[in-house]
Amino acid sequence: MQWQCLPFEQLNTHQLYDLLKLRVDVFVVEQNCPYPDLDDNDHLAGTHHLLGYQNDQLVAYLRLLPPGTTYSNASIGRVLTAESTRGTGGGHDLIRQGLEHAEQLWPDQTIDIGAQSHLQHYYARYGFETISEEYLEDGIPHIDMRLGKGIVCD
């Protein structure tokens, strides 16, 4: 997989279209969850978009948010892979790449995520620990998780 990690202003129109389409395909269509995806965090200073391409198709994506955006710590969100990539290890590659880029952007910083509850054990493999009770976000059970300083990858 080929990876690009770019701030909003460096995304070209095709990349922006592809990432927004993939987010809608997965979160709105597949998960049947209409929600306000365009939350004004995509273009904030310090936000980066990690794009994973396979055969010139965007198949993996996540958003890296600087401290103070959605959590007091840095955070990773909008984590997803295209249906065609699931079960191939692409999601694990995405998390590893995301954590490496987070470490480059914010060395030795704590990372918080709002994870869908059923993915708790998945994120725990990377050192994330649950720090909240379960809550509903857009009708889907979520938990907050935290990865402390000195990022751990499996």
Coordinates of N, CA and C in Angstrom, one line a residue:
M1 N 0.8 -1.2 0.0 CA 0.0 0.0 0.0 C 0.9 1.2 0.0
Q2 N 0.5 2.3 -0.7 CA 1.2 3.5 -0.7 C 0.5 4.5 0.2
W3 N 1.3 5.2 1.0 CA 0.7 6.1 2.0 C 1.1 7.5 1.7
Q4 N 0.1 8.4 2.0 CA 0.4 9.8 2.0 C -0.3 10.4 3.2
C5 N 0.4 11.3 3.9 CA -0.1 12.0 5.1 C 0.0 13.5 4.8
L6 N -1.2 14.1 4.6 CA -1.2 15.5 4.2 C -2.1 16.4 5.0
P7 N -1.7 17.6 5.2 CA -2.6 18.6 5.8 C -3.7 18.9 4.7
F8 N -4.8 19.5 5.1 CA -5.9 19.8 4.3 C -5.5 20.6 3.0
E9 N -4.7 21.6 3.2 CA -4.4 22.5 2.1 C -3.5 21.8 1.1
Q10 N -2.9 20.7 1.4 CA -2.1 20.0 0.4 C -2.9 18.9 -0.3
L11 N -4.2 18.6 0.1 CA -5.0 17.6 -0.6 C -5.4 18.2 -2.0
N12 N -5.3 17.4 -3.0 CA -5.9 17.9 -4.3 C -7.4 17.6 -4.3
T13 N -8.1 18.1 -5.3 CA -9.6 17.8 -5.3 C -9.9 16.4 -5.5
H14 N -9.1 15.6 -6.2 CA -9.4 14.2 -6.3 C -9.2 13.4 -5.0
Q15 N -8.2 13.8 -4.2 CA -7.9 13.2 -2.9 C -9.1 13.5 -2.0
L16 N -9.5 14.8 -2.0 CA -10.6 15.2 -1.1 C -11.8 14.5 -1.4
Y17 N -12.2 14.4 -2.7 CA -13.4 13.7 -3.2 C -13.3 12.2 -2.7
D18 N -12.2 11.6 -3.0 CA -12.0 10.2 -2.6 C -12.2 9.9 -1.1
L19 N -11.6 10.8 -0.3 CA -11.6 10.5 1.1 C -13.1 10.8 1.7
L20 N -13.7 11.8 1.1 CA -15.1 12.1 1.6 C -16.0 11.0 1.1
K21 N -15.8 10.5 -0.1 CA -16.7 9.4 -0.6 C -16.5 8.2 0.2
L22 N -15.2 7.8 0.5 CA -15.0 6.6 1.3 C -15.6 6.7 2.7
R23 N -15.5 7.9 3.3 CA -16.1 8.1 4.6 C -17.6 7.9 4.5
V24 N -18.2 8.5 3.5 CA -19.7 8.3 3.4 C -20.0 6.8 3.1
D25 N -19.3 6.2 2.2 CA -19.6 4.8 1.9 C -19.5 3.9 3.1
V26 N -18.6 4.1 4.0 CA -18.4 3.3 5.1 C -19.3 3.7 6.3
F27 N -19.2 4.9 6.7 CA -20.0 5.4 7.9 C -21.5 5.6 7.7
V28 N -21.8 6.2 6.5 CA -23.2 6.5 6.3 C -24.0 5.4 5.6
V29 N -23.4 4.8 4.6 CA -24.1 3.8 3.8 C -24.0 2.4 4.5
E30 N -22.7 1.9 4.7 CA -22.5 0.6 5.3 C -23.1 0.5 6.7
Q31 N -22.8 1.5 7.5 CA -23.2 1.4 8.9 C -24.6 2.1 9.1
N32 N -25.2 2.5 8.0 CA -26.5 3.1 8.1 C -26.6 4.2 9.2
C33 N -25.7 5.1 9.2 CA -25.5 6.1 10.2 C -25.4 7.5 9.6
P34 N -26.5 8.1 9.4 CA -26.4 9.5 8.9 C -26.0 10.4 10.0
Y35 N -24.9 11.1 9.8 CA -24.3 11.9 10.8 C -23.6 13.1 10.1
P36 N -23.3 14.2 10.8 CA -22.6 15.3 10.2 C -21.1 15.1 10.1
D37 N -20.7 14.4 9.0 CA -19.3 14.1 8.7 C -18.5 15.3 8.6
L38 N -19.0 16.4 8.0 CA -18.2 17.6 7.8 C -18.3 18.4 9.0
D39 N -17.4 18.2 10.0 CA -17.5 18.8 11.3 C -16.5 20.0 11.5
D40 N -16.0 20.5 10.5 CA -15.0 21.7 10.5 C -13.6 21.3 11.1
N41 N -13.4 20.0 11.4 CA -12.1 19.6 11.9 C -11.1 19.2 10.7
D42 N -11.7 18.9 9.6 CA -10.8 18.5 8.4 C -9.8 19.6 8.0
H43 N -10.2 20.8 8.1 CA -9.3 21.9 7.6 C -8.6 22.7 8.7
L44 N -8.7 22.3 9.9 CA -8.1 23.0 11.0 C -6.6 22.9 10.9
A45 N -5.9 23.9 11.3 CA -4.4 23.9 11.4 C -3.9 22.7 12.2
G46 N -3.0 21.9 11.7 CA -2.5 20.8 12.4 C -3.2 19.5 12.1
T47 N -4.4 19.5 11.5 CA -5.0 18.3 11.1 C -4.4 17.7 9.9
H48 N -4.2 16.4 9.9 CA -3.6 15.7 8.8 C -4.5 14.5 8.4
H49 N -4.4 14.2 7.1 CA -5.2 13.1 6.5 C -4.3 12.0 6.0
L50 N -4.4 10.8 6.5 CA -3.6 9.7 6.1 C -4.4 8.9 5.1
L51 N -3.8 8.8 3.9 CA -4.5 8.1 2.8 C -3.7 6.9 2.4
G52 N -4.3 5.8 2.3 CA -3.7 4.5 1.9 C -4.3 4.1 0.5
Y53 N -3.4 4.0 -0.5 CA -3.8 3.7 -1.8 C -3.3 2.3 -2.2
Q54 N -4.2 1.6 -3.0 CA -3.8 0.3 -3.5 C -4.3 0.3 -5.0
N55 N -3.4 0.1 -5.9 CA -3.8 0.1 -7.3 C -4.6 1.4 -7.7
D56 N -4.0 2.5 -7.2 CA -4.6 3.9 -7.5 C -6.0 4.1 -6.9
Q57 N -6.4 3.2 -6.0 CA -7.7 3.4 -5.3 C -7.5 3.7 -3.8
L58 N -8.2 4.6 -3.3 CA -8.1 4.9 -1.8 C -8.9 3.8 -1.1
V59 N -8.1 3.0 -0.3 CA -8.7 1.9 0.4 C -8.6 2.0 1.9
A60 N -7.8 3.0 2.4 CA -7.7 3.1 3.9 C -7.5 4.6 4.2
Y61 N -8.0 5.0 5.3 CA -8.0 6.4 5.7 C -8.1 6.6 7.2
L62 N -7.5 7.6 7.7 CA -7.7 8.1 9.0 C -7.3 9.6 9.1
R63 N -7.9 10.2 10.1 CA -7.6 11.6 10.3 C -6.9 11.8 11.7
L64 N -5.8 12.6 11.6 CA -5.0 12.9 12.8 C -5.3 14.3 13.2
L65 N -5.7 14.4 14.5 CA -6.1 15.7 15.0 C -5.2 16.2 16.1
P66 N -4.8 17.5 16.0 CA -3.9 18.0 17.0 C -4.5 18.1 18.4
P67 N -3.7 18.2 19.5 CA -4.2 18.4 20.8 C -5.2 19.6 20.9
G68 N -6.3 19.4 21.6 CA -7.2 20.5 21.8 C -8.3 20.6 20.8
T69 N -8.3 19.6 19.8 CA -9.3 19.7 18.8 C -10.6 19.0 19.2
T70 N -10.6 17.6 19.4 CA -11.7 16.9 19.9 C -11.5 16.4 21.3
Y71 N -10.2 16.3 21.7 CA -9.8 15.9 23.0 C -8.7 16.8 23.4
S72 N -8.4 16.8 24.7 CA -7.3 17.7 25.2 C -5.9 17.1 24.6
N73 N -5.9 15.8 24.4 CA -4.7 15.2 23.8 C -4.9 15.2 22.2
A74 N -3.8 14.8 21.5 CA -3.9 14.5 20.1 C -4.9 13.3 19.9
S75 N -5.5 13.2 18.8 CA -6.4 12.1 18.5 C -6.4 11.6 17.1
I76 N -6.8 10.4 17.0 CA -7.0 9.7 15.7 C -8.5 9.4 15.5
G77 N -9.0 9.7 14.3 CA -10.4 9.5 14.1 C -10.7 9.2 12.6
R78 N -12.0 8.9 12.4 CA -12.5 8.6 11.0 C -11.7 7.4 10.5
V79 N -11.3 6.4 11.3 CA -10.5 5.3 10.9 C -11.4 4.3 10.1
L80 N -10.9 4.0 8.9 CA -11.7 3.1 8.0 C -10.9 2.5 6.9
T81 N -11.4 1.4 6.5 CA -10.9 0.7 5.3 C -12.1 0.4 4.4
A82 N -11.8 0.4 3.1 CA -12.8 0.0 2.1 C -13.1 -1.5 2.3
E83 N -14.4 -1.8 2.0 CA -14.8 -3.2 2.2 C -13.9 -4.2 1.5
S84 N -13.4 -3.8 0.3 CA -12.5 -4.7 -0.5 C -11.2 -5.0 0.2
T85 N -10.8 -4.2 1.2 CA -9.5 -4.3 1.9 C -9.6 -5.1 3.2
R86 N -10.8 -5.2 3.7 CA -10.9 -5.8 5.0 C -10.5 -7.3 5.0
G87 N -9.9 -7.7 6.0 CA -9.4 -9.1 6.1 C -8.1 -9.4 5.5
T88 N -7.5 -8.3 5.0 CA -6.2 -8.4 4.3 C -5.0 -7.9 5.1
G89 N -5.3 -7.3 6.3 CA -4.3 -6.7 7.1 C -4.2 -5.2 6.9
G90 N -4.9 -4.7 5.9 CA -4.9 -3.3 5.6 C -5.2 -2.4 6.8
G91 N -6.2 -2.8 7.6 CA -6.6 -2.0 8.8 C -5.4 -2.0 9.8
H92 N -4.7 -3.0 10.0 CA -3.6 -3.0 10.9 C -2.5 -2.1 10.4
D93 N -2.2 -2.2 9.0 CA -1.2 -1.3 8.4 C -1.7 0.2 8.7
L94 N -2.9 0.4 8.5 CA -3.5 1.8 8.7 C -3.2 2.3 10.1
I95 N -3.5 1.5 11.1 CA -3.3 1.9 12.5 C -1.8 2.1 12.8
R96 N -0.9 1.2 12.3 CA 0.5 1.4 12.5 C 1.0 2.6 11.8
Q97 N 0.6 2.9 10.6 CA 1.0 4.1 9.9 C 0.5 5.3 10.6
G98 N -0.8 5.3 11.1 CA -1.4 6.4 11.8 C -0.6 6.7 13.1
L99 N -0.2 5.7 13.8 CA 0.6 5.9 15.1 C 2.0 6.4 14.8
E100 N 2.6 6.0 13.7 CA 3.9 6.5 13.3 C 3.8 7.9 13.0
H101 N 2.8 8.3 12.2 CA 2.6 9.7 11.8 C 2.3 10.6 13.0
A102 N 1.5 10.1 13.9 CA 1.1 10.8 15.1 C 2.4 11.1 15.9
E103 N 3.3 10.1 16.0 CA 4.5 10.3 16.7 C 5.4 11.3 16.1
Q104 N 5.4 11.3 14.7 CA 6.2 12.3 14.0 C 5.7 13.7 14.2
L105 N 4.3 13.8 14.2 CA 3.7 15.1 14.3 C 3.7 15.7 15.8
W106 N 3.5 14.8 16.8 CA 3.4 15.1 18.2 C 4.2 14.1 19.0
P107 N 5.6 14.3 19.0 CA 6.4 13.3 19.7 C 6.1 13.1 21.1
D108 N 6.0 11.9 21.6 CA 5.8 11.5 23.0 C 4.5 12.1 23.5
Q109 N 3.5 12.3 22.7 CA 2.2 12.8 23.2 C 1.2 11.6 23.4
T110 N 0.3 11.8 24.3 CA -0.8 10.9 24.5 C -1.8 11.0 23.3
I111 N -2.3 9.9 22.9 CA -3.3 9.8 21.8 C -4.6 9.3 22.4
D112 N -5.7 10.0 22.1 CA -7.1 9.6 22.5 C -7.9 9.3 21.3
I113 N -8.8 8.3 21.4 CA -9.7 8.0 20.3 C -11.1 7.7 20.9
G114 N -12.1 8.0 20.1 CA -13.4 7.6 20.4 C -13.7 6.4 19.5
A115 N -13.6 5.2 20.1 CA -13.7 3.9 19.3 C -15.1 3.3 19.3
Q116 N -15.5 2.7 18.3 CA -16.8 1.9 18.3 C -16.5 0.8 19.3
S117 N -17.4 0.6 20.2 CA -17.2 -0.4 21.3 C -16.8 -1.8 20.8
H118 N -17.3 -2.2 19.7 CA -17.0 -3.6 19.3 C -15.5 -3.7 18.8
L119 N -14.8 -2.5 18.7 CA -13.4 -2.5 18.3 C -12.4 -2.4 19.5
Q120 N -12.9 -2.4 20.7 CA -12.1 -2.2 21.9 C -10.9 -3.2 21.9
H121 N -11.1 -4.4 21.6 CA -10.0 -5.4 21.6 C -9.0 -5.2 20.5
Y122 N -9.5 -4.7 19.4 CA -8.7 -4.4 18.2 C -7.7 -3.3 18.6
Y123 N -8.2 -2.2 19.1 CA -7.3 -1.1 19.5 C -6.4 -1.4 20.7
A124 N -6.9 -2.3 21.6 CA -6.1 -2.7 22.7 C -4.8 -3.4 22.3
R125 N -4.8 -4.0 21.1 CA -3.6 -4.7 20.5 C -2.5 -3.7 20.3
Y126 N -2.9 -2.4 20.2 CA -1.9 -1.4 20.0 C -1.5 -0.6 21.2
G127 N -2.1 -1.0 22.4 CA -1.7 -0.4 23.6 C -2.8 0.6 24.1
F128 N -3.9 0.8 23.4 CA -5.0 1.7 23.8 C -5.7 1.0 25.0
E129 N -6.0 1.9 26.0 CA -6.8 1.4 27.2 C -8.1 2.2 27.3
T130 N -9.1 1.5 27.7 CA -10.4 2.2 27.8 C -10.4 3.1 29.0
I131 N -10.9 4.3 28.7 CA -10.9 5.4 29.8 C -12.3 6.0 30.0
S132 N -13.3 5.3 29.4 CA -14.7 5.8 29.7 C -15.7 4.7 29.7
E133 N -16.9 5.0 30.2 CA -18.0 4.1 30.1 C -18.4 4.1 28.6
E134 N -19.2 3.2 28.3 CA -19.8 3.2 26.9 C -20.8 4.3 26.8
Y135 N -20.9 4.9 25.6 CA -21.8 6.0 25.3 C -22.3 5.8 23.9
L136 N -23.4 6.4 23.6 CA -23.9 6.4 22.2 C -23.4 7.7 21.5
E137 N -22.8 7.5 20.3 CA -22.5 8.6 19.4 C -23.1 8.3 18.1
D138 N -24.0 9.1 17.7 CA -24.8 8.9 16.4 C -25.4 7.6 16.4
G139 N -25.9 7.1 17.5 CA -26.7 5.8 17.6 C -25.8 4.6 17.6
I140 N -24.5 4.7 17.7 CA -23.5 3.6 17.7 C -22.8 3.6 19.1
P141 N -22.7 2.5 19.8 CA -22.0 2.4 21.0 C -20.5 2.7 20.8
H142 N -20.0 3.6 21.6 CA -18.5 4.0 21.6 C -17.9 4.0 23.0
I143 N -16.6 4.0 23.0 CA -15.9 4.1 24.3 C -14.7 5.0 23.9
D144 N -14.2 5.8 24.9 CA -13.0 6.5 24.7 C -11.8 5.7 25.2
M145 N -10.7 5.7 24.4 CA -9.5 5.0 24.7 C -8.3 5.9 24.6
R146 N -7.3 5.5 25.3 CA -6.1 6.3 25.4 C -4.8 5.5 25.2
L147 N -3.9 6.0 24.4 CA -2.6 5.4 24.3 C -1.6 6.4 24.9
G148 N -0.9 6.0 26.0 CA 0.0 6.9 26.7 C 1.2 7.3 25.9
K149 N 2.0 8.1 26.5 CA 3.3 8.6 25.9 C 4.2 7.4 25.5
G150 N 4.9 7.6 24.4 CA 5.8 6.5 24.0 C 5.0 5.5 23.2
I151 N 4.5 5.8 22.1 CA 3.5 5.0 21.3 C 4.0 3.6 21.1
V152 N 3.1 2.7 21.3 CA 3.4 1.3 21.2 C 2.7 0.7 19.9
C153 N 3.4 0.0 19.1 CA 2.8 -0.7 18.0 C 3.1 -2.2 18.1
D154 N 2.2 -3.1 17.6 CA 2.5 -4.5 17.7 C 3.4 -5.0 16.6

